[in-house]
């Protein structure tokens, strides 16, 4: 539509946009720093897929299946193969201390599974802490030159619906499904910690169980969180929620360029909120006493 007042400019009316997108008015779809918040109904998946097909992208995914968490790996991989970037090249990297218990899963064409050995640990907090270091090294040693995007995902979860190109961005975080009262966000509140977020600060509370983006951006994130974690440890400090606290601090300083709604990491024990039209990925119900070493 050519406006009479500004010849030469193409003004797209709301009606025209409406042909492409059905906008959501019941949820926040853009952050104050102008990053999209991805909800079902805010994107055109055919259009997005065709854009990224032409770019011939490769996506990596990391998952940590240490100790008894190996029990979740089969469902994770089987559902990921079906729903996570279906039709795209995906390289899955599994980190485990139980190499013999890695299930045989047949991946679709163009999708690979690589298993890497990690030492066992007696504390789940330590397993969680070392993830950032392992992600940093994986990117430096293996991914840097041939993978475009990476997502780091919790193994004790399953895919139920599409997770695809709509989630791609420079730095990508997922809004935690259970927390909507800002004054109760469980950030690290001790100023002595490098994960500190002051009262009144913080945008969203993001999940530690799913984050990603461009390989270079996630490398920076992993390296920073790892260094901050280790520097805290030298002073005898462990942040309230370990790497999740450091991730939240990082995302406060380095705003994500795309934010994924809680559709991208729900919890099976939670009843679906009305604004969540589709659960794409969700944490399974588990008995912590059975799976955590301490
Ligand atoms: C797409 O990328 C893959 C892996 O990097 C490569 O083997 C293939 O040749 C590329 N295809 C095209 C059409 O560039
Ligand atoms: C949020 O939490 C604070 C502190 O616990 C409480 O005072 C406030 O009423 C809560 N707000 C809502 C909307 O629930």
XYZ file of C-alpha atoms and ligand atoms in Angstrom:
322
model
C 0.000 0.000 0.000
C 1.505 3.301 -1.066
C 0.638 6.075 1.354
C -0.349 9.397 -0.188
C 1.809 11.244 2.340
C 5.035 9.334 1.931
C 5.590 8.313 -1.661
C 8.258 5.731 -2.088
C 7.587 4.061 1.250
C 5.743 0.825 1.428
C 3.425 0.929 4.394
C 2.015 -2.383 5.391
C -1.325 -2.052 7.077
C -2.372 -4.079 10.063
C -4.809 -5.929 7.821
C -2.001 -7.031 5.550
C 0.163 -8.183 8.428
C -2.888 -10.042 9.619
C -2.730 -12.157 6.467
C 0.676 -13.398 7.564
C 0.381 -13.475 11.316
C -2.398 -13.983 13.733
C -1.241 -11.736 16.541
C -1.667 -12.661 20.140
C -3.112 -9.973 22.364
C -3.405 -12.024 25.548
C 0.342 -12.330 26.167
C 3.495 -10.214 25.989
C 4.986 -10.777 22.520
C 7.869 -8.312 22.627
C 10.253 -7.305 25.399
C 11.008 -3.658 26.282
C 14.357 -4.102 24.448
C 12.446 -5.269 21.365
C 13.176 -8.974 21.411
C 10.298 -11.158 20.253
C 8.660 -13.428 22.816
C 7.682 -16.565 20.929
C 4.216 -17.984 21.507
C 2.088 -20.269 19.387
C 0.219 -17.991 16.975
C 2.967 -15.365 16.642
C 4.938 -16.844 13.745
C 4.588 -18.437 10.348
C 6.425 -21.739 10.523
C 6.374 -22.451 6.779
C 7.911 -19.085 6.023
C 10.554 -19.447 8.757
C 11.475 -22.966 7.678
C 11.898 -21.879 4.063
C 14.206 -19.029 5.139
C 16.460 -21.314 7.175
C 16.382 -24.149 4.602
C 18.044 -21.794 2.141
C 20.701 -20.993 4.727
C 21.475 -24.737 5.063
C 21.876 -24.473 8.841
C 23.177 -27.052 11.289
C 21.863 -27.051 14.859
C 23.611 -28.776 17.769
C 21.908 -29.856 20.971
C 23.639 -30.845 24.192
C 22.124 -32.992 26.883
C 23.650 -34.260 30.135
C 22.650 -37.749 31.248
C 24.824 -38.254 34.317
C 24.136 -40.984 36.886
C 20.548 -42.097 37.103
C 19.469 -39.323 34.743
C 20.403 -41.762 31.979
C 16.896 -43.190 32.465
C 15.425 -40.119 30.758
C 17.648 -40.215 27.696
C 15.661 -42.606 25.503
C 12.422 -40.605 25.646
C 14.325 -37.373 25.254
C 16.095 -38.514 22.091
C 13.100 -40.237 20.537
C 10.844 -37.245 21.001
C 13.617 -34.814 19.988
C 14.113 -36.662 16.746
C 10.446 -36.221 15.996
C 9.861 -32.621 17.133
C 13.168 -30.727 17.512
C 14.056 -29.048 14.206
C 12.384 -31.824 12.241
C 13.679 -31.830 8.669
C 16.875 -29.947 9.603
C 20.400 -31.148 10.216
C 20.813 -31.671 13.983
C 23.840 -33.009 15.852
C 22.991 -34.268 19.333
C 25.765 -34.450 21.913
C 25.106 -36.631 24.939
C 27.396 -36.290 27.952
C 27.259 -39.256 30.287
C 29.238 -41.336 32.767
C 27.236 -44.439 31.805
C 28.373 -45.150 28.272
C 27.041 -48.706 28.359
C 23.536 -47.559 29.162
C 23.101 -45.140 26.268
C 20.008 -46.377 24.407
C 20.050 -47.203 20.721
C 17.895 -44.608 19.019
C 17.504 -44.482 15.252
C 17.797 -40.892 14.150
C 16.194 -39.522 11.017
C 18.417 -38.739 8.033
C 20.802 -35.844 8.551
C 20.724 -36.174 12.317
C 23.610 -37.526 14.352
C 24.186 -38.649 17.915
C 27.608 -38.322 19.544
C 28.261 -39.664 23.035
C 30.938 -38.112 25.233
C 32.221 -39.530 28.453
C 32.223 -37.405 31.618
C 33.388 -38.355 35.116
C 30.777 -39.363 37.679
C 30.006 -36.952 40.459
C 28.492 -37.316 43.863
C 26.790 -33.962 43.955
C 24.153 -32.913 41.438
C 25.156 -29.304 42.100
C 28.611 -30.121 40.775
C 27.241 -31.938 37.717
C 25.177 -28.863 37.000
C 28.171 -26.577 37.486
C 30.416 -28.466 35.111
C 27.915 -28.277 32.251
C 29.019 -24.776 31.285
C 32.650 -25.851 31.098
C 31.765 -28.854 28.923
C 29.608 -26.724 26.618
C 32.418 -24.168 26.307
C 34.932 -26.862 25.391
C 32.598 -28.650 22.991
C 32.125 -25.405 21.077
C 35.854 -24.633 21.035
C 36.983 -28.111 20.066
C 34.209 -29.352 17.796
C 31.399 -27.015 16.866
C 32.951 -23.638 16.180
C 33.386 -23.978 12.439
C 30.583 -26.205 11.273
C 27.552 -25.632 13.484
C 25.434 -22.464 13.360
C 23.182 -22.718 16.411
C 23.243 -24.670 19.648
C 20.630 -25.440 22.305
C 21.510 -26.821 25.735
C 18.630 -28.853 27.101
C 17.725 -30.792 30.248
C 17.505 -34.533 29.725
C 14.657 -35.126 32.187
C 12.216 -33.670 29.677
C 10.313 -34.658 26.564
C 9.161 -32.980 23.393
C 5.421 -32.928 22.715
C 5.238 -30.455 19.850
C 7.222 -28.489 17.327
C 10.406 -26.749 18.479
C 11.893 -25.298 15.314
C 13.268 -22.333 13.418
C 11.012 -19.856 15.241
C 13.343 -20.338 18.234
C 16.495 -19.257 16.423
C 18.271 -16.090 17.470
C 21.609 -14.734 18.643
C 20.999 -15.412 22.326
C 17.874 -17.320 23.301
C 16.346 -17.869 26.752
C 13.151 -19.547 27.950
C 10.801 -17.973 30.496
C 10.400 -20.221 33.530
C 6.860 -21.628 33.647
C 6.283 -21.387 37.368
C 7.334 -17.867 38.212
C 5.412 -14.741 37.360
C 5.772 -12.558 40.447
C 8.893 -10.520 39.840
C 9.512 -9.784 43.490
C 9.725 -13.511 44.137
C 12.114 -14.458 41.329
C 14.715 -16.717 42.976
C 17.773 -14.849 41.695
C 20.978 -14.970 43.707
C 20.553 -12.085 46.138
C 23.922 -11.999 47.918
C 26.054 -9.193 46.467
C 29.197 -11.252 47.145
C 28.190 -13.702 44.397
C 28.962 -13.049 40.746
C 25.404 -14.218 40.006
C 23.960 -11.329 42.040
C 20.820 -9.630 40.803
C 19.744 -6.660 42.924
C 16.185 -6.180 44.152
C 14.185 -4.480 41.408
C 16.527 -5.787 38.715
C 15.962 -8.685 36.349
C 13.579 -8.976 33.419
C 12.213 -12.500 33.454
C 13.258 -15.525 35.451
C 14.748 -17.819 32.823
C 15.095 -21.615 32.933
C 18.482 -23.215 33.356
C 17.028 -26.240 31.563
C 16.933 -24.746 28.069
C 18.932 -21.964 26.433
C 20.756 -21.467 23.190
C 21.532 -19.281 20.212
C 24.374 -18.743 17.809
C 27.366 -20.900 18.650
C 29.607 -17.856 19.274
C 27.056 -16.275 21.622
C 26.518 -19.447 23.624
C 30.288 -19.849 23.841
C 30.533 -16.417 25.447
C 27.703 -17.256 27.828
C 29.175 -20.631 28.843
C 32.638 -19.173 29.339
C 31.387 -16.253 31.429
C 29.098 -18.377 33.593
C 31.829 -20.947 34.118
C 34.405 -18.305 35.144
C 31.932 -16.604 37.471
C 30.959 -19.921 39.003
C 34.579 -20.892 39.577
C 35.530 -17.488 40.984
C 32.581 -17.718 43.376
C 33.659 -21.220 44.387
C 37.157 -19.980 45.239
C 35.503 -17.671 47.747
C 33.287 -20.419 49.095
C 30.103 -19.170 47.433
C 27.600 -21.345 45.588
C 24.776 -19.399 43.935
C 21.225 -20.214 44.998
C 20.411 -22.200 41.847
C 23.949 -22.848 40.603
C 24.257 -22.393 36.845
C 20.664 -21.184 36.539
C 21.541 -18.240 38.798
C 24.605 -17.420 36.700
C 22.558 -17.742 33.511
C 19.974 -15.307 34.870
C 22.660 -12.812 35.797
C 24.178 -13.171 32.313
C 20.814 -12.626 30.621
C 20.179 -9.516 32.737
C 23.418 -7.950 31.505
C 23.346 -9.404 27.962
C 19.707 -9.273 26.953
C 18.519 -12.258 24.930
C 17.654 -11.377 21.348
C 14.793 -13.855 21.421
C 12.752 -15.024 24.389
C 10.799 -18.269 24.269
C 7.512 -18.538 26.146
C 6.958 -21.291 28.750
C 5.624 -23.461 25.876
C 9.322 -24.264 25.412
C 9.867 -25.679 28.889
C 6.747 -26.573 30.740
C 6.574 -28.929 33.748
C 4.411 -32.038 33.529
C 3.206 -31.616 37.116
C 1.769 -28.182 36.312
C -1.690 -27.754 34.893
C -1.530 -25.966 31.537
C -2.229 -22.225 31.816
C -4.852 -20.942 29.355
C -2.312 -18.743 27.510
C -0.187 -21.818 26.778
C -1.920 -23.152 23.657
C 0.685 -25.806 23.003
C 3.249 -27.493 25.228
C 6.319 -28.153 23.096
C 8.848 -29.372 25.662
C 8.184 -30.293 29.259
C 9.999 -31.603 32.322
C 8.792 -35.068 33.315
C 7.528 -35.845 36.800
C 10.287 -37.419 38.829
C 11.092 -38.553 42.298
C 14.229 -36.667 43.319
C 15.025 -39.194 46.024
C 15.489 -41.833 43.319
C 17.702 -39.914 40.949
C 19.827 -37.476 42.883
C 22.954 -38.864 44.468
C 22.650 -36.499 47.437
C 24.896 -27.910 3.515
O 25.740 -28.128 4.623
C 26.294 -29.425 4.682
C 27.022 -29.590 6.020
O 27.790 -28.485 6.332
C 27.181 -29.659 3.477
O 27.718 -30.960 3.522
C 26.363 -29.466 2.227
O 27.201 -29.555 1.095
C 25.677 -28.111 2.227
N 24.754 -28.025 1.094
C 24.738 -26.972 0.281
C 23.748 -27.040 -0.826
O 25.503 -26.024 0.428
C 4.323 -10.768 44.804
O 5.123 -11.159 45.885
C 5.237 -10.153 46.882
C 6.282 -10.612 47.906
O 6.041 -11.904 48.340
C 3.861 -9.876 47.474
O 3.951 -8.864 48.464
C 2.931 -9.428 46.360
O 1.627 -9.276 46.853
C 2.916 -10.449 45.218
N 2.173 -9.915 44.103
C 1.229 -10.600 43.467
C 0.590 -9.922 42.317
O 0.915 -11.746 43.777
